[in-house]
Structure formats: C-alpha cells, structure tokens
Amino acid sequence: MGSSSSRLNILETASKLFQVQGYHATGLNQIIKESGSPKGSIYYHFPEGKEQIALEAVEYTGKIVREQLNKTLTASADPVESLQSVVQHLVDHLGHPEDVEGVPIGLIALETCSMSEKLRKACSEAFTSWQRLFADKLIENGFKQDRARELGILLQCTLEGALTVSVTQDNSEPLRILKEQIPLIIKP
Amino acid sequence: MGSSSSRLNILETASKLFQVQGYHATGLNQIIKESGSPKGSIYYHFPEGKEQIALEAVEYTGKIVREQLNKTLTASADPVESLQSVVQHLVDHLGHPEDVEGVPIGLIALETCSMSEKLRKACSEAFTSWQRLFADKLIENGFKQDRARELGILLQCTLEGALTVSVTQDNSEPLRILKEQIPLIIKP
DNA sequence: GTCTATATTAAGATAGAC
DNA sequence: GTCTATCTTAATATAGAC
C-alpha cells in the first residue's frame, strides 16, 4: 500500500499523545515505544521529523473532530439541542482522551503558534473548519449568514475555553454550565 | 533582604516565558540567560528546581492578573461596560505578552494538569480567583449569588477560549466578537 | 549568597546494515 | 521498507570554589 498502515499507526499514536501531553512533552522516543514502530520507520515515513508528524497529526485530528462534530450536529434538527449534545459528549469524555470532540488542538496550538508558522496555520484552519460547522447548522435553521458566522466563532471559542478550564479544574462544572447557557447564547 | 530582588527577577522572567512559550519549551538555561542570574542562584533560591519555579510563577501571574482585572472591573460601575473593557485590554495587548490580563495561564495549565497535581491545583486556583472577581462584580449589581457564580465561570472560560483562538489565528476577531456579545451573555 | 564547571540523562536526528 | 547503533546537542541538576 502507498500509505502504509505503519504510517497511519504512527500518526494515530502521535495525535493522541500531542492532544494530551502537548508538543514538547511528547518525544519521538515515546511515539516509537507506544506505536511499536522503530525510529528508522518514523524518519522513513516523516523525513522532516517531529514538526512534520505534528503537522499531519493536527490535520488528522482536525478531520476526526470535524467528522464527529458533524455526526452529533446532524443527529437533531434543533441547533440548541444538537449543540448541547456536543457539550454533553465533552463532559462524557472528560478524562478519556480518546475519541475527543471539539477542542483537542488547543494545547498544541498555544505551544506552537509563536514558534512555527506552519503549525500555527494548521491549528488555525482546524479551528476555522469547526467554526464553520456550527455556523452552517445555524444557517440551516434560519439564522442570517453574518450572525451565524459570529456565533460559530463564539461557540467554538467558548467550547475551547470551557474544556480547558474543566480539564484544569478536574471538574465538569464549567462544561455543564456552558451546556445550560447555550439557549442564551444562540439568539438571532 | 530575605526575599532578594534577584529571586523576584528570576520569577518575573520565568513567568513571562512560561506564559508565552509554555512549561516544556522554557529551559532553565533560557531563564538564566534572560534574567541575568547564574544557574547557581536559581538552585539557591528554588532548591526544588523547575517545578518550584513554575509553581511560584503561576501563583505570581495569578496575582498580577487578579490585580489588573480588579482595576479594570472597578473603573466602571456597569458590569457590561467593565467586562467589555477587560476584553478590549486583551485585544490591545494581543502580541504584546507583557502586562497580559485574564488568560495567561492556559498554556501551562493544559501542559501540566495531567503531569503534576501541584501545578494543576495552582492553575485551577488562579482560574477560580478570576471567576470570583467576575461573580462579585455581578453580585454588586444585583445578580443573585448562584447566577453570578455561574456567569463568572462562563465568562472566565469564554475569555480563555477567545484569547486562545485569537492568538492561534493571529486575529483579534474572536475577542472582538466576544466583546460585542457580552450584553447577550450577562443576563440575570 | 554568587558563580563556574561539570555530571547525567534524554532529546532529535542520521547512517547504514538487512 | 524495517531496524539498530550512534552522533550531537541541550535539558535538568549538582558540587564546590569564592
């Protein structure tokens, strides 16, 4: 196969590690150990080294989250209800870093945005794509385009922040408060 | 003096570096170079090494931000207006990491919360203290205590998220949108 | 209290056998 | 394509002179 399964395996392992530990705390040695691939394979598949792995991991995570968000947002027609399910999923997965939904790029974004323009852009584009999903859901439900775009950005920021604070405080309360306030925020 | 000015100098330098670059990207060598203090002094003043410096830097930053927030929040009696000034300050200082206000612990919080319980707690307490300032401002203006507490948490989370996304996207729009939506969020 | 020299470990990266 | 051995650099930390 052109894109071997060993390559994908490295990417999946790296993505999880970068999400939880961040860029600098995740060593190639750890990626090697946890993925089972040897160092030689890493530099064969990713000749530009760690930065290339991180770049592709951000793109990969962006896509996974996009798909998961899309599924949750289309499960209910009502935008308030479906956005509340998105938050609820985050609550349910607190402390279970696999299968996260909505914010898992915040750490690597903050770590790398002042260090690598390539990585900053990749994180920025992931954020934008999520914002657009929220906006589209609102447009479908009769919101004007500009207003939907504003709210899409606000929602993505708020999710990002509430997840950060919930993880730091080891407490789902911030996310639960956000969930309850969604109807307040989603106003035409 | 008991707490020498060299000690404070190290702490101020480390706090800025941790805010911008994060915990793992900031080496003791860099703290030494930028503070002008030699390595021996660091381990004299902070015998437990990097983790101790980070712990005290988080507490220090928490206090500086608290004082700055307090000043901005008391400048106007109206809670909406004063919260909007808080956001405006963040916009004004985007890209100027000194004298930040409101979120500069997010990176180190995400980096360390799954690694050091001591650091996680310190970050958590800084967040809580900022949430309380927002809540107190609302209580002064007639909000019920429980509602003010909820909104204090929501506001701090939202600021955190909007700053993260603004920095990552190199664009103040997320913060500016938040500023405009503050009146929508602050409802009894 | 201050500073230098050094120990120790681990990081990212490469060379080259297979 | 896979794996090992190794290079180089930089990290945290310590010892000990002054």
Coordinates of C-alpha atoms (C1' of nucleotides) in Angstrom, one line a residue:
Chain A
M1 CA 0.0 0.0 0.0
G2 CA 1.2 3.5 -0.8
S3 CA 0.3 5.0 2.6
S4 CA 1.2 2.0 4.7
S5 CA -0.7 1.1 7.8
S6 CA 2.5 1.6 9.8
R7 CA 2.4 5.2 8.8
L8 CA -1.2 5.6 9.9
N9 CA -0.4 3.8 13.1
I10 CA 2.4 6.3 13.9
L11 CA 0.0 9.2 13.1
E12 CA -2.7 7.9 15.4
T13 CA -0.4 7.4 18.3
A14 CA 1.3 10.8 17.8
S15 CA -2.1 12.5 17.6
K16 CA -3.3 11.1 20.9
L17 CA 0.0 12.0 22.6
F18 CA 0.1 15.5 21.3
Q19 CA -3.5 16.1 22.4
V20 CA -2.9 15.0 26.0
Q21 CA 0.7 15.9 26.6
G22 CA 1.4 18.6 24.0
Y23 CA 4.2 19.0 21.5
H24 CA 7.2 19.5 23.7
A25 CA 6.4 16.9 26.3
T26 CA 5.9 14.2 23.6
G27 CA 9.2 12.7 22.5
L28 CA 9.8 10.7 19.4
N29 CA 11.0 8.0 21.7
Q30 CA 7.6 7.8 23.3
I31 CA 5.9 7.8 19.9
I32 CA 8.2 4.9 18.9
K33 CA 7.6 3.0 22.0
E34 CA 3.8 3.3 22.1
S35 CA 3.3 2.8 18.4
G36 CA 5.6 -0.1 18.2
S37 CA 7.4 1.4 15.2
P38 CA 11.1 1.7 15.3
K39 CA 12.9 5.0 14.9
G40 CA 14.0 4.2 11.4
S41 CA 10.4 3.9 10.2
I42 CA 9.5 7.3 11.7
Y43 CA 12.1 9.1 9.7
Y44 CA 11.3 7.0 6.6
H45 CA 7.7 8.0 6.7
F46 CA 8.2 11.5 8.0
P47 CA 11.6 12.7 6.7
E48 CA 11.2 16.2 8.1
G49 CA 10.9 14.8 11.6
K50 CA 8.9 15.9 14.5
E51 CA 7.4 19.0 13.0
Q52 CA 6.1 17.1 10.1
I53 CA 4.5 14.5 12.3
A54 CA 2.9 17.3 14.4
L55 CA 1.6 19.0 11.3
E56 CA 0.0 15.9 9.9
A57 CA -1.3 15.0 13.4
V58 CA -3.1 18.3 13.7
E59 CA -4.6 17.9 10.3
Y60 CA -5.6 14.4 11.1
T61 CA -7.2 15.4 14.5
G62 CA -8.9 18.3 12.8
K63 CA -10.6 15.9 10.4
I64 CA -11.6 13.3 13.0
V65 CA -13.1 16.0 15.2
R66 CA -14.9 17.5 12.2
E67 CA -16.5 14.2 11.3
Q68 CA -17.5 13.6 14.9
L69 CA -19.0 17.1 15.3
N70 CA -20.8 16.7 12.0
K71 CA -22.4 13.5 13.2
T72 CA -23.5 15.0 16.5
L73 CA -24.8 18.2 14.9
T74 CA -27.0 16.3 12.4
A75 CA -28.5 14.0 15.0
S76 CA -31.1 16.6 16.0
A77 CA -32.6 19.3 13.8
D78 CA -32.8 21.8 16.6
P79 CA -29.5 23.7 16.8
V80 CA -29.7 24.3 20.6
E81 CA -30.3 20.7 21.2
S82 CA -27.6 19.5 19.0
L83 CA -25.0 21.9 20.4
Q84 CA -26.0 20.8 23.8
S85 CA -25.2 17.2 22.8
V86 CA -21.8 18.4 21.6
V87 CA -21.1 19.8 25.0
Q88 CA -22.5 16.7 26.7
H89 CA -20.1 14.5 24.7
L90 CA -17.2 16.5 26.0
V91 CA -18.5 16.0 29.6
D92 CA -18.8 12.3 29.0
H93 CA -15.3 12.0 27.7
L94 CA -13.5 14.2 30.3
G95 CA -10.5 12.2 31.4
H96 CA -10.9 9.8 28.4
P97 CA -8.7 11.4 25.9
E98 CA -9.6 9.0 23.1
D99 CA -12.4 10.0 20.9
V100 CA -12.5 13.6 22.0
E101 CA -14.7 16.1 20.2
G102 CA -14.2 19.7 19.7
V103 CA -11.1 21.1 21.4
P104 CA -8.1 18.7 21.4
I105 CA -5.9 21.0 19.5
G106 CA -5.8 23.9 22.0
L107 CA -2.7 22.8 23.7
I108 CA -0.5 22.2 20.7
A109 CA -1.9 25.5 19.2
L110 CA -0.8 27.5 22.2
E111 CA 2.5 25.7 22.3
T112 CA 3.4 26.2 18.7
C113 CA 1.7 29.3 17.4
S114 CA 4.6 31.5 18.4
M115 CA 7.2 29.0 17.2
S116 CA 6.2 27.5 13.9
E117 CA 4.1 29.4 11.4
K118 CA 3.3 26.1 9.6
L119 CA 1.9 24.6 12.7
R120 CA 0.0 27.7 13.7
K121 CA -1.7 27.8 10.4
A122 CA -2.7 24.2 10.6
C123 CA -4.3 24.7 14.0
S124 CA -5.9 27.9 12.9
E125 CA -7.5 26.1 9.9
A126 CA -8.8 23.3 12.2
F127 CA -10.5 25.9 14.4
T128 CA -12.0 27.6 11.4
S129 CA -13.4 24.4 10.0
W130 CA -15.1 23.7 13.3
Q131 CA -16.5 27.2 13.5
R132 CA -17.9 26.8 10.0
L133 CA -19.8 23.6 11.0
F134 CA -21.5 25.5 13.8
A135 CA -22.3 28.4 11.5
D136 CA -23.8 26.1 8.9
K137 CA -26.0 24.5 11.4
L138 CA -27.4 27.9 12.3
I139 CA -27.8 29.0 8.7
E140 CA -29.8 25.9 8.1
N141 CA -32.1 27.0 10.9
G142 CA -32.8 30.4 9.5
F143 CA -30.0 32.5 11.0
K144 CA -28.6 35.2 8.8
Q145 CA -25.2 34.4 7.4
D146 CA -23.2 37.1 9.2
R147 CA -24.9 36.3 12.5
A148 CA -24.3 32.6 12.1
R149 CA -20.6 33.2 11.4
E150 CA -20.3 35.3 14.5
L151 CA -22.0 32.7 16.7
G152 CA -20.0 29.9 15.1
I153 CA -16.8 31.6 16.2
L154 CA -18.1 32.4 19.7
L155 CA -19.3 28.9 20.2
Q156 CA -16.0 27.3 19.2
C157 CA -14.1 29.7 21.5
T158 CA -16.4 29.0 24.4
L159 CA -16.1 25.3 24.0
E160 CA -12.4 25.6 23.8
G161 CA -12.3 27.6 27.0
A162 CA -14.7 25.6 29.0
L163 CA -12.9 22.4 28.1
T164 CA -9.6 23.9 29.1
V165 CA -11.0 25.0 32.5
S166 CA -12.8 21.8 33.1
V167 CA -9.7 19.7 32.5
T168 CA -7.6 22.0 34.6
Q169 CA -10.0 22.1 37.5
D170 CA -10.7 18.4 37.1
N171 CA -14.4 19.2 37.3
S172 CA -17.1 19.1 34.6
E173 CA -19.0 22.1 36.1
P174 CA -17.7 24.7 33.5
L175 CA -18.8 22.5 30.7
R176 CA -22.2 21.8 32.3
I177 CA -22.8 25.5 32.9
L178 CA -22.0 26.2 29.2
K179 CA -24.5 23.5 28.2
E180 CA -27.2 25.2 30.2
Q181 CA -26.4 28.6 28.8
I182 CA -26.4 27.5 25.1
P183 CA -30.0 28.7 24.7
L184 CA -29.0 32.1 26.0
I185 CA -26.1 32.4 23.5
I186 CA -27.9 31.1 20.4
K187 CA -30.1 34.1 19.7
P188 CA -30.7 35.5 16.2
Chain B
M1 CA 16.8 41.2 52.2
G2 CA 15.1 37.9 53.0
S3 CA 13.4 37.6 49.6
S4 CA 16.1 39.1 47.4
S5 CA 15.5 41.1 44.3
S6 CA 17.4 38.5 42.4
R7 CA 14.8 36.0 43.4
L8 CA 12.0 38.2 42.2
N9 CA 13.8 38.9 39.0
I10 CA 14.0 35.2 38.2
L11 CA 10.4 34.8 39.0
E12 CA 9.3 37.7 36.7
T13 CA 11.4 36.4 33.8
A14 CA 10.2 32.8 34.3
S15 CA 6.5 34.0 34.4
K16 CA 6.7 35.8 31.1
L17 CA 8.5 32.8 29.4
F18 CA 6.0 30.3 30.8
Q19 CA 3.1 32.4 29.6
V20 CA 4.3 32.7 26.0
Q21 CA 6.3 29.5 25.4
G22 CA 4.9 27.2 28.0
Y23 CA 6.5 24.9 30.6
H24 CA 8.4 22.4 28.5
A25 CA 9.7 24.9 25.9
T26 CA 11.2 27.1 28.5
G27 CA 14.5 25.8 29.7
L28 CA 16.3 26.8 32.9
N29 CA 19.1 27.9 30.6
Q30 CA 16.8 30.5 29.0
I31 CA 15.6 31.7 32.3
I32 CA 19.2 32.1 33.4
K33 CA 20.2 33.9 30.2
E34 CA 17.3 36.3 30.1
S35 CA 17.2 37.1 33.8
G36 CA 21.0 37.6 34.0
S37 CA 21.1 35.3 37.1
P38 CA 23.6 32.4 37.0
K39 CA 22.5 28.8 37.4
G40 CA 23.8 28.5 41.0
S41 CA 21.4 31.3 42.1
I42 CA 18.4 29.6 40.6
Y43 CA 19.0 26.4 42.6
Y44 CA 19.8 28.5 45.6
H45 CA 16.5 30.4 45.5
F46 CA 14.4 27.5 44.2
P47 CA 16.0 24.3 45.6
E48 CA 13.3 22.1 44.1
G49 CA 14.2 23.2 40.6
K50 CA 11.9 23.9 37.6
E51 CA 8.7 22.7 39.1
Q52 CA 9.1 25.0 42.1
I53 CA 9.8 28.0 39.8
A54 CA 6.7 27.1 37.7
L55 CA 4.5 26.8 40.8
E56 CA 5.6 30.2 42.1
A57 CA 5.3 31.7 38.6
V58 CA 1.7 30.5 38.3
E59 CA 0.9 32.0 41.7
Y60 CA 2.6 35.2 40.8
T61 CA 0.9 35.5 37.5
G62 CA -2.4 34.7 39.1
K63 CA -1.9 37.6 41.5
I64 CA -0.8 40.1 38.8
V65 CA -3.8 39.3 36.7
R66 CA -6.1 39.4 39.6
E67 CA -4.9 42.9 40.5
Q68 CA -5.2 44.1 36.9
L69 CA -8.7 42.6 36.5
N70 CA -9.7 44.2 39.7
K71 CA -8.6 47.6 38.5
T72 CA -10.4 47.3 35.2
L73 CA -13.6 45.9 36.7
T74 CA -13.9 48.8 39.2
A75 CA -13.2 51.5 36.6
S76 CA -16.9 51.5 35.6
A77 CA -19.9 50.7 37.7
D78 CA -21.8 49.0 34.9
P79 CA -20.8 45.3 34.7
V80 CA -21.3 45.0 30.9
E81 CA -19.2 48.0 30.3
S82 CA -16.4 47.0 32.6
L83 CA -16.3 43.4 31.3
Q84 CA -16.1 44.8 27.8
S85 CA -13.0 46.8 28.9
V86 CA -11.4 43.6 30.1
V87 CA -11.9 42.1 26.7
Q88 CA -10.7 45.3 25.0
H89 CA -7.5 45.2 27.1
L90 CA -6.9 41.7 25.8
V91 CA -7.4 42.9 22.2
D92 CA -5.0 45.8 22.8
H93 CA -2.3 43.5 24.1
L94 CA -2.5 40.8 21.6
G95 CA 1.0 40.1 20.5
H96 CA 2.4 42.1 23.5
P97 CA 2.8 39.3 26.1
E98 CA 3.8 41.7 28.8
D99 CA 1.1 43.0 31.0
V100 CA -1.5 40.5 29.8
E101 CA -4.8 40.2 31.6
G102 CA -7.0 37.3 32.1
V103 CA -5.8 34.1 30.5
P104 CA -2.0 33.8 30.5
I105 CA -2.1 30.6 32.4
G106 CA -4.0 28.5 29.9
L107 CA -1.0 27.1 28.2
I108 CA 0.9 26.0 31.3
A109 CA -2.4 24.7 32.7
L110 CA -3.0 22.4 29.8
E111 CA 0.6 21.3 29.7
T112 CA 0.9 20.4 33.3
C113 CA -2.6 19.3 34.5
S114 CA -2.0 15.7 33.6
M115 CA 1.6 15.7 34.8
S116 CA 1.8 17.5 38.2
E117 CA -1.0 17.6 40.6
K118 CA 0.7 20.5 42.4
L119 CA 0.8 22.7 39.3
R120 CA -2.7 21.7 38.2
K121 CA -4.0 22.9 41.5
A122 CA -2.2 26.2 41.3
C123 CA -3.6 26.8 37.9
S124 CA -7.0 25.8 39.0
E125 CA -6.9 28.2 41.9
A126 CA -5.8 31.1 39.7
F127 CA -8.8 30.4 37.4
T128 CA -11.2 30.2 40.4
S129 CA -10.0 33.5 41.8
W130 CA -10.6 35.2 38.4
Q131 CA -14.1 33.7 38.2
R132 CA -14.8 35.0 41.6
L133 CA -13.9 38.6 40.7
F134 CA -16.4 38.4 37.8
A135 CA -19.0 36.9 40.0
D136 CA -18.5 39.6 42.7
K137 CA -18.9 42.4 40.2
L138 CA -22.3 40.9 39.2
I139 CA -23.4 40.4 42.8
E140 CA -22.7 44.1 43.5
N141 CA -25.0 44.8 40.6
G142 CA -28.0 42.9 41.9
F143 CA -27.4 39.5 40.4
K144 CA -28.4 36.6 42.6
Q145 CA -25.4 34.7 44.1
D146 CA -25.9 31.4 42.3
R147 CA -26.5 33.1 39.0
A148 CA -23.4 35.4 39.4
R149 CA -21.3 32.4 40.2
E150 CA -22.4 30.6 37.0
L151 CA -21.8 33.6 34.9
G152 CA -18.4 34.2 36.5
I153 CA -17.3 30.7 35.5
L154 CA -18.8 31.1 32.0
L155 CA -17.1 34.4 31.4
Q156 CA -13.7 33.2 32.5
C157 CA -14.0 30.2 30.3
T158 CA -15.1 32.3 27.3
L159 CA -12.2 34.7 27.8
E160 CA -9.8 31.9 28.0
G161 CA -11.1 30.3 24.8
A162 CA -11.4 33.5 22.8
L163 CA -7.9 34.5 23.7
T164 CA -6.6 31.1 22.7
V165 CA -8.3 31.2 19.4
S166 CA -7.3 34.8 18.7
V167 CA -3.7 34.1 19.4
T168 CA -3.7 30.9 17.2
Q169 CA -5.5 32.6 14.3
D170 CA -3.4 35.7 14.7
N171 CA -6.5 37.7 14.5
S172 CA -8.4 39.7 17.2
E173 CA -11.8 38.9 15.7
P174 CA -12.8 36.2 18.1
L175 CA -12.1 38.6 21.0
R176 CA -14.0 41.4 19.3
I177 CA -17.0 39.2 18.7
L178 CA -16.9 38.2 22.4
K179 CA -16.9 41.8 23.4
E180 CA -20.0 42.6 21.4
Q181 CA -21.8 39.5 22.8
I182 CA -21.1 40.3 26.4
P183 CA -24.5 42.1 26.8
L184 CA -26.1 38.9 25.5
I185 CA -24.3 36.7 28.0
I186 CA -24.8 38.9 31.1
K187 CA -28.5 38.3 31.7
P188 CA -30.0 37.8 35.2
Chain C
dG1 C1' 24.6 34.5 48.6
dT2 C1' 27.0 34.2 43.9
dC3 C1' 29.1 32.0 40.3
dT4 C1' 31.5 28.2 37.3
dA5 C1' 32.4 23.8 35.9
dT6 C1' 30.6 19.5 35.4
dA7 C1' 27.7 15.3 35.8
dT8 C1' 23.8 12.9 33.9
dT9 C1' 20.2 11.9 31.1
dA10 C1' 17.3 12.3 27.1
dA11 C1' 16.1 14.7 23.3
dG12 C1' 16.0 15.0 17.9
dA13 C1' 18.4 13.3 14.1
dT14 C1' 21.3 10.3 10.9
dA15 C1' 24.0 6.2 8.8
dG16 C1' 23.9 2.2 7.2
dA17 C1' 23.1 -3.0 7.6
dC18 C1' 19.5 -6.0 6.3
Chain D
dG1 C1' 10.6 -0.8 4.0
dT2 C1' 12.5 -2.1 8.6
dC3 C1' 15.5 -1.9 12.4
dT4 C1' 19.9 -0.8 15.3
dA5 C1' 23.7 1.8 16.6
dT6 C1' 25.3 6.1 17.1
dC7 C1' 26.1 11.3 16.7
dT8 C1' 25.1 15.8 18.6
dT9 C1' 23.0 18.9 21.3
dA10 C1' 20.6 20.6 25.1
dA11 C1' 18.0 19.6 29.1
dT12 C1' 17.8 19.3 34.5
dA13 C1' 20.6 19.1 38.2
dT14 C1' 24.8 19.1 41.4
dA15 C1' 29.5 20.1 43.5
dG16 C1' 32.2 23.1 45.3
dA17 C1' 35.2 27.4 44.9
dC18 C1' 34.7 32.1 46.3

